[in-house]
Amino acid sequence: MTDQKRKLETILTIKSLKLSNHLILALDDAQQAETIAEAVTSLQDLIEQWN
């Protein structure tokens, strides 16, 4: 993931949601990073809607 700010935010979200650390490692893979970031953002949005 080239955008370091977004990468850090995604890592913090993964940790706060207690998701697998494998997702954090996969952020270094350009092919997976964008998909993971979008999925994590979607999960966070769903959690906020439920609360």
N, CA, C and O atoms as a Maestro MAE file, in Angstrom:
{
 s_m_m2io_version
 :::
 2.0.0
}

f_m_ct {
 s_m_title
 :::
 protein
 m_atom[204] {
  # First column is atom index #
  i_m_mmod_type
  r_m_x_coord
  r_m_y_coord
  r_m_z_coord
  i_m_residue_number
  s_m_chain_name
  s_m_pdb_residue_name
  s_m_pdb_atom_name
  i_m_atomic_number
  :::
  1 25 0.861 -1.167 0.000 1 A "MET " " N  " 7
  2 3 0.000 0.000 0.000 1 A "MET " " CA " 6
  3 2 0.907 1.229 0.000 1 A "MET " " C  " 6
  4 15 1.753 1.377 0.882 1 A "MET " " O  " 8
  5 25 0.735 2.091 -0.966 2 A "THR " " N  " 7
  6 3 1.646 3.225 -1.126 2 A "THR " " CA " 6
  7 2 1.310 4.401 -0.220 2 A "THR " " C  " 6
  8 15 2.207 5.151 0.164 2 A "THR " " O  " 8
  9 25 0.051 4.578 0.126 3 A "ASP " " N  " 7
  10 3 -0.352 5.691 0.984 3 A "ASP " " CA " 6
  11 2 -0.138 5.282 2.447 3 A "ASP " " C  " 6
  12 15 -0.949 4.554 3.019 3 A "ASP " " O  " 8
  13 25 0.944 5.752 3.036 4 A "GLN " " N  " 7
  14 3 1.321 5.334 4.388 4 A "GLN " " CA " 6
  15 2 0.292 5.752 5.437 4 A "GLN " " C  " 6
  16 15 0.053 5.015 6.393 4 A "GLN " " O  " 8
  17 25 -0.320 6.927 5.268 5 A "LYS " " N  " 7
  18 3 -1.339 7.378 6.226 5 A "LYS " " CA " 6
  19 2 -2.528 6.433 6.209 5 A "LYS " " C  " 6
  20 15 -3.023 6.031 7.262 5 A "LYS " " O  " 8
  21 25 -2.983 6.081 5.024 6 A "ARG " " N  " 7
  22 3 -4.118 5.168 4.911 6 A "ARG " " CA " 6
  23 2 -3.752 3.784 5.436 6 A "ARG " " C  " 6
  24 15 -4.573 3.115 6.064 6 A "ARG " " O  " 8
  25 25 -2.523 3.359 5.177 7 A "LYS " " N  " 7
  26 3 -2.066 2.065 5.671 7 A "LYS " " CA " 6
  27 2 -2.097 2.049 7.202 7 A "LYS " " C  " 6
  28 15 -2.591 1.093 7.798 7 A "LYS " " O  " 8
  29 25 -1.579 3.089 7.834 8 A "LEU " " N  " 7
  30 3 -1.578 3.167 9.290 8 A "LEU " " CA " 6
  31 2 -3.003 3.166 9.834 8 A "LEU " " C  " 6
  32 15 -3.296 2.465 10.803 8 A "LEU " " O  " 8
  33 25 -3.886 3.943 9.219 9 A "GLU " " N  " 7
  34 3 -5.284 3.978 9.652 9 A "GLU " " CA " 6
  35 2 -5.931 2.603 9.516 9 A "GLU " " C  " 6
  36 15 -6.689 2.183 10.390 9 A "GLU " " O  " 8
  37 25 -5.635 1.909 8.432 10 A "THR " " N  " 7
  38 3 -6.189 0.574 8.216 10 A "THR " " CA " 6
  39 2 -5.656 -0.398 9.255 10 A "THR " " C  " 6
  40 15 -6.409 -1.220 9.777 10 A "THR " " O  " 8
  41 25 -4.372 -0.314 9.560 11 A "ILE " " N  " 7
  42 3 -3.779 -1.182 10.589 11 A "ILE " " CA " 6
  43 2 -4.447 -0.934 11.937 11 A "ILE " " C  " 6
  44 15 -4.795 -1.880 12.644 11 A "ILE " " O  " 8
  45 25 -4.624 0.326 12.291 12 A "LEU " " N  " 7
  46 3 -5.266 0.644 13.571 12 A "LEU " " CA " 6
  47 2 -6.708 0.134 13.617 12 A "LEU " " C  " 6
  48 15 -7.173 -0.332 14.657 12 A "LEU " " O  " 8
  49 25 -7.403 0.223 12.498 13 A "THR " " N  " 7
  50 3 -8.777 -0.287 12.439 13 A "THR " " CA " 6
  51 2 -8.793 -1.801 12.571 13 A "THR " " C  " 6
  52 15 -9.626 -2.352 13.291 13 A "THR " " O  " 8
  53 25 -7.882 -2.477 11.884 14 A "ILE " " N  " 7
  54 3 -7.790 -3.947 11.984 14 A "ILE " " CA " 6
  55 2 -7.546 -4.347 13.436 14 A "ILE " " C  " 6
  56 15 -8.171 -5.282 13.938 14 A "ILE " " O  " 8
  57 25 -6.650 -3.650 14.100 15 A "LYS " " N  " 7
  58 3 -6.367 -3.960 15.501 15 A "LYS " " CA " 6
  59 2 -7.559 -3.664 16.390 15 A "LYS " " C  " 6
  60 15 -7.878 -4.457 17.276 15 A "LYS " " O  " 8
  61 25 -8.226 -2.536 16.171 16 A "SER " " N  " 7
  62 3 -9.365 -2.178 17.028 16 A "SER " " CA " 6
  63 2 -10.544 -3.130 16.831 16 A "SER " " C  " 6
  64 15 -11.304 -3.377 17.767 16 A "SER " " O  " 8
  65 25 -10.698 -3.663 15.621 17 A "LEU " " N  " 7
  66 3 -11.767 -4.618 15.347 17 A "LEU " " CA " 6
  67 2 -11.365 -6.046 15.709 17 A "LEU " " C  " 6
  68 15 -12.166 -6.975 15.598 17 A "LEU " " O  " 8
  69 25 -10.110 -6.211 16.146 18 A "LYS " " N  " 7
  70 3 -9.564 -7.513 16.547 18 A "LYS " " CA " 6
  71 2 -9.647 -8.533 15.412 18 A "LYS " " C  " 6
  72 15 -10.012 -9.692 15.609 18 A "LYS " " O  " 8
  73 25 -9.293 -8.055 14.216 19 A "LEU " " N  " 7
  74 3 -9.241 -8.927 13.050 19 A "LEU " " CA " 6
  75 2 -7.868 -9.584 12.970 19 A "LEU " " C  " 6
  76 15 -6.949 -9.208 13.697 19 A "LEU " " O  " 8
  77 25 -7.738 -10.541 12.108 20 A "SER " " N  " 7
  78 3 -6.504 -11.312 11.964 20 A "SER " " CA " 6
  79 2 -5.317 -10.430 11.579 20 A "SER " " C  " 6
  80 15 -5.434 -9.529 10.749 20 A "SER " " O  " 8
  81 25 -4.176 -10.711 12.201 21 A "ASN " " N  " 7
  82 3 -2.943 -10.003 11.844 21 A "ASN " " CA " 6
  83 2 -2.491 -10.325 10.429 21 A "ASN " " C  " 6
  84 15 -1.659 -9.615 9.864 21 A "ASN " " O  " 8
  85 25 -3.033 -11.383 9.857 22 A "HIS " " N  " 7
  86 3 -2.714 -11.718 8.466 22 A "HIS " " CA " 6
  87 2 -3.154 -10.591 7.531 22 A "HIS " " C  " 6
  88 15 -2.534 -10.360 6.493 22 A "HIS " " O  " 8
  89 25 -4.218 -9.897 7.903 23 A "LEU " " N  " 7
  90 3 -4.668 -8.766 7.083 23 A "LEU " " CA " 6
  91 2 -3.629 -7.650 7.082 23 A "LEU " " C  " 6
  92 15 -3.401 -7.005 6.059 23 A "LEU " " O  " 8
  93 25 -3.003 -7.428 8.232 24 A "ILE " " N  " 7
  94 3 -1.974 -6.392 8.321 24 A "ILE " " CA " 6
  95 2 -0.791 -6.766 7.428 24 A "ILE " " C  " 6
  96 15 -0.274 -5.921 6.698 24 A "ILE " " O  " 8
  97 25 -0.370 -8.005 7.484 25 A "LEU " " N  " 7
  98 3 0.750 -8.456 6.652 25 A "LEU " " CA " 6
  99 2 0.409 -8.349 5.168 25 A "LEU " " C  " 6
  100 15 1.270 -8.025 4.350 25 A "LEU " " O  " 8
  101 25 -0.840 -8.620 4.829 26 A "ALA " " N  " 7
  102 3 -1.255 -8.589 3.426 26 A "ALA " " CA " 6
  103 2 -1.301 -7.172 2.858 26 A "ALA " " C  " 6
  104 15 -1.359 -7.003 1.640 26 A "ALA " " O  " 8
  105 25 -1.275 -6.154 3.717 27 A "LEU " " N  " 7
  106 3 -1.286 -4.770 3.220 27 A "LEU " " CA " 6
  107 2 -0.033 -4.436 2.427 27 A "LEU " " C  " 6
  108 15 -0.027 -3.480 1.651 27 A "LEU " " O  " 8
  109 25 1.025 -5.208 2.613 28 A "ASP " " N  " 7
  110 3 2.252 -4.983 1.844 28 A "ASP " " CA " 6
  111 2 2.170 -5.543 0.431 28 A "ASP " " C  " 6
  112 15 3.032 -5.261 -0.402 28 A "ASP " " O  " 8
  113 25 1.147 -6.327 0.160 29 A "ASP " " N  " 7
  114 3 0.932 -6.898 -1.175 29 A "ASP " " CA " 6
  115 2 0.022 -5.946 -1.954 29 A "ASP " " C  " 6
  116 15 -1.154 -5.791 -1.628 29 A "ASP " " O  " 8
  117 25 0.568 -5.328 -2.963 30 A "ALA " " N  " 7
  118 3 -0.174 -4.316 -3.732 30 A "ALA " " CA " 6
  119 2 -1.490 -4.845 -4.280 30 A "ALA " " C  " 6
  120 15 -2.467 -4.102 -4.372 30 A "ALA " " O  " 8
  121 25 -1.524 -6.122 -4.646 31 A "GLN " " N  " 7
  122 3 -2.748 -6.688 -5.219 31 A "GLN " " CA " 6
  123 2 -3.843 -6.856 -4.179 31 A "GLN " " C  " 6
  124 15 -5.026 -6.820 -4.517 31 A "GLN " " O  " 8
  125 25 -3.467 -7.040 -2.919 32 A "GLN " " N  " 7
  126 3 -4.460 -7.276 -1.875 32 A "GLN " " CA " 6
  127 2 -4.781 -6.036 -1.049 32 A "GLN " " C  " 6
  128 15 -5.866 -5.948 -0.474 32 A "GLN " " O  " 8
  129 25 -3.878 -5.092 -0.980 33 A "ALA " " N  " 7
  130 3 -4.000 -3.969 -0.056 33 A "ALA " " CA " 6
  131 2 -5.282 -3.164 -0.245 33 A "ALA " " C  " 6
  132 15 -5.980 -2.876 0.727 33 A "ALA " " O  " 8
  133 25 -5.589 -2.808 -1.459 34 A "GLU " " N  " 7
  134 3 -6.778 -1.981 -1.702 34 A "GLU " " CA " 6
  135 2 -8.060 -2.725 -1.321 34 A "GLU " " C  " 6
  136 15 -8.970 -2.143 -0.732 34 A "GLU " " O  " 8
  137 25 -8.122 -4.004 -1.659 35 A "THR " " N  " 7
  138 3 -9.294 -4.810 -1.326 35 A "THR " " CA " 6
  139 2 -9.463 -4.928 0.181 35 A "THR " " C  " 6
  140 15 -10.577 -4.827 0.696 35 A "THR " " O  " 8
  141 25 -8.363 -5.142 0.883 36 A "ILE " " N  " 7
  142 3 -8.420 -5.245 2.342 36 A "ILE " " CA " 6
  143 2 -8.863 -3.927 2.953 36 A "ILE " " C  " 6
  144 15 -9.715 -3.911 3.841 36 A "ILE " " O  " 8
  145 25 -8.303 -2.834 2.495 37 A "ALA " " N  " 7
  146 3 -8.671 -1.516 3.022 37 A "ALA " " CA " 6
  147 2 -10.159 -1.241 2.809 37 A "ALA " " C  " 6
  148 15 -10.828 -0.728 3.706 37 A "ALA " " O  " 8
  149 25 -10.673 -1.573 1.647 38 A "GLU " " N  " 7
  150 3 -12.092 -1.364 1.371 38 A "GLU " " CA " 6
  151 2 -12.962 -2.255 2.252 38 A "GLU " " C  " 6
  152 15 -13.991 -1.806 2.755 38 A "GLU " " O  " 8
  153 25 -12.564 -3.506 2.446 39 A "ALA " " N  " 7
  154 3 -13.334 -4.432 3.275 39 A "ALA " " CA " 6
  155 2 -13.352 -3.974 4.734 39 A "ALA " " C  " 6
  156 15 -14.393 -4.021 5.389 39 A "ALA " " O  " 8
  157 25 -12.213 -3.537 5.234 40 A "VAL " " N  " 7
  158 3 -12.133 -3.071 6.614 40 A "VAL " " CA " 6
  159 2 -12.979 -1.815 6.803 40 A "VAL " " C  " 6
  160 15 -13.669 -1.676 7.813 40 A "VAL " " O  " 8
  161 25 -12.929 -0.918 5.852 41 A "THR " " N  " 7
  162 3 -13.754 0.289 5.922 41 A "THR " " CA " 6
  163 2 -15.231 -0.068 5.915 41 A "THR " " C  " 6
  164 15 -16.013 0.520 6.662 41 A "THR " " O  " 8
  165 25 -15.619 -1.020 5.085 42 A "SER " " N  " 7
  166 3 -17.018 -1.458 5.037 42 A "SER " " CA " 6
  167 2 -17.450 -2.068 6.363 42 A "SER " " C  " 6
  168 15 -18.549 -1.797 6.847 42 A "SER " " O  " 8
  169 25 -16.590 -2.887 6.949 43 A "LEU " " N  " 7
  170 3 -16.895 -3.478 8.253 43 A "LEU " " CA " 6
  171 2 -17.069 -2.400 9.316 43 A "LEU " " C  " 6
  172 15 -17.986 -2.463 10.135 43 A "LEU " " O  " 8
  173 25 -16.191 -1.424 9.295 44 A "GLN " " N  " 7
  174 3 -16.271 -0.337 10.266 44 A "GLN " " CA " 6
  175 2 -17.564 0.447 10.081 44 A "GLN " " C  " 6
  176 15 -18.205 0.816 11.065 44 A "GLN " " O  " 8
  177 25 -17.954 0.703 8.850 45 A "ASP " " N  " 7
  178 3 -19.207 1.411 8.571 45 A "ASP " " CA " 6
  179 2 -20.407 0.623 9.071 45 A "ASP " " C  " 6
  180 15 -21.332 1.201 9.642 45 A "ASP " " O  " 8
  181 25 -20.404 -0.688 8.864 46 A "LEU " " N  " 7
  182 3 -21.497 -1.529 9.347 46 A "LEU " " CA " 6
  183 2 -21.596 -1.498 10.869 46 A "LEU " " C  " 6
  184 15 -22.693 -1.408 11.421 46 A "LEU " " O  " 8
  185 25 -20.457 -1.572 11.544 47 A "ILE " " N  " 7
  186 3 -20.446 -1.527 13.006 47 A "ILE " " CA " 6
  187 2 -21.020 -0.211 13.497 47 A "ILE " " C  " 6
  188 15 -21.791 -0.189 14.457 47 A "ILE " " O  " 8
  189 25 -20.653 0.885 12.850 48 A "GLU " " N  " 7
  190 3 -21.157 2.195 13.255 48 A "GLU " " CA " 6
  191 2 -22.668 2.289 13.040 48 A "GLU " " C  " 6
  192 15 -23.362 2.915 13.842 48 A "GLU " " O  " 8
  193 25 -23.184 1.685 11.981 49 A "GLN " " N  " 7
  194 3 -24.625 1.695 11.721 49 A "GLN " " CA " 6
  195 2 -25.378 0.901 12.775 49 A "GLN " " C  " 6
  196 15 -26.469 1.294 13.187 49 A "GLN " " O  " 8
  197 25 -24.801 -0.218 13.215 50 A "TRP " " N  " 7
  198 3 -25.469 -1.071 14.200 50 A "TRP " " CA " 6
  199 2 -25.477 -0.421 15.571 50 A "TRP " " C  " 6
  200 15 -26.372 -0.678 16.376 50 A "TRP " " O  " 8
  201 25 -24.487 0.418 15.843 51 A "ASN " " N  " 7
  202 3 -24.412 1.081 17.149 51 A "ASN " " CA " 6
  203 2 -25.155 2.363 17.047 51 A "ASN " " C  " 6
  204 15 -25.237 3.108 18.023 51 A "ASN " " O  " 8
  :::
 }
 m_bond[203] {
  # First column is bond index #
  i_m_from
  i_m_to
  i_m_order
  :::
  1 1 2 1
  2 2 3 1
  3 3 4 2
  4 3 5 1
  5 5 6 1
  6 6 7 1
  7 7 8 2
  8 7 9 1
  9 9 10 1
  10 10 11 1
  11 11 12 2
  12 11 13 1
  13 13 14 1
  14 14 15 1
  15 15 16 2
  16 15 17 1
  17 17 18 1
  18 18 19 1
  19 19 20 2
  20 19 21 1
  21 21 22 1
  22 22 23 1
  23 23 24 2
  24 23 25 1
  25 25 26 1
  26 26 27 1
  27 27 28 2
  28 27 29 1
  29 29 30 1
  30 30 31 1
  31 31 32 2
  32 31 33 1
  33 33 34 1
  34 34 35 1
  35 35 36 2
  36 35 37 1
  37 37 38 1
  38 38 39 1
  39 39 40 2
  40 39 41 1
  41 41 42 1
  42 42 43 1
  43 43 44 2
  44 43 45 1
  45 45 46 1
  46 46 47 1
  47 47 48 2
  48 47 49 1
  49 49 50 1
  50 50 51 1
  51 51 52 2
  52 51 53 1
  53 53 54 1
  54 54 55 1
  55 55 56 2
  56 55 57 1
  57 57 58 1
  58 58 59 1
  59 59 60 2
  60 59 61 1
  61 61 62 1
  62 62 63 1
  63 63 64 2
  64 63 65 1
  65 65 66 1
  66 66 67 1
  67 67 68 2
  68 67 69 1
  69 69 70 1
  70 70 71 1
  71 71 72 2
  72 71 73 1
  73 73 74 1
  74 74 75 1
  75 75 76 2
  76 75 77 1
  77 77 78 1
  78 78 79 1
  79 79 80 2
  80 79 81 1
  81 81 82 1
  82 82 83 1
  83 83 84 2
  84 83 85 1
  85 85 86 1
  86 86 87 1
  87 87 88 2
  88 87 89 1
  89 89 90 1
  90 90 91 1
  91 91 92 2
  92 91 93 1
  93 93 94 1
  94 94 95 1
  95 95 96 2
  96 95 97 1
  97 97 98 1
  98 98 99 1
  99 99 100 2
  100 99 101 1
  101 101 102 1
  102 102 103 1
  103 103 104 2
  104 103 105 1
  105 105 106 1
  106 106 107 1
  107 107 108 2
  108 107 109 1
  109 109 110 1
  110 110 111 1
  111 111 112 2
  112 111 113 1
  113 113 114 1
  114 114 115 1
  115 115 116 2
  116 115 117 1
  117 117 118 1
  118 118 119 1
  119 119 120 2
  120 119 121 1
  121 121 122 1
  122 122 123 1
  123 123 124 2
  124 123 125 1
  125 125 126 1
  126 126 127 1
  127 127 128 2
  128 127 129 1
  129 129 130 1
  130 130 131 1
  131 131 132 2
  132 131 133 1
  133 133 134 1
  134 134 135 1
  135 135 136 2
  136 135 137 1
  137 137 138 1
  138 138 139 1
  139 139 140 2
  140 139 141 1
  141 141 142 1
  142 142 143 1
  143 143 144 2
  144 143 145 1
  145 145 146 1
  146 146 147 1
  147 147 148 2
  148 147 149 1
  149 149 150 1
  150 150 151 1
  151 151 152 2
  152 151 153 1
  153 153 154 1
  154 154 155 1
  155 155 156 2
  156 155 157 1
  157 157 158 1
  158 158 159 1
  159 159 160 2
  160 159 161 1
  161 161 162 1
  162 162 163 1
  163 163 164 2
  164 163 165 1
  165 165 166 1
  166 166 167 1
  167 167 168 2
  168 167 169 1
  169 169 170 1
  170 170 171 1
  171 171 172 2
  172 171 173 1
  173 173 174 1
  174 174 175 1
  175 175 176 2
  176 175 177 1
  177 177 178 1
  178 178 179 1
  179 179 180 2
  180 179 181 1
  181 181 182 1
  182 182 183 1
  183 183 184 2
  184 183 185 1
  185 185 186 1
  186 186 187 1
  187 187 188 2
  188 187 189 1
  189 189 190 1
  190 190 191 1
  191 191 192 2
  192 191 193 1
  193 193 194 1
  194 194 195 1
  195 195 196 2
  196 195 197 1
  197 197 198 1
  198 198 199 1
  199 199 200 2
  200 199 201 1
  201 201 202 1
  202 202 203 1
  203 203 204 2
  :::
 }
}
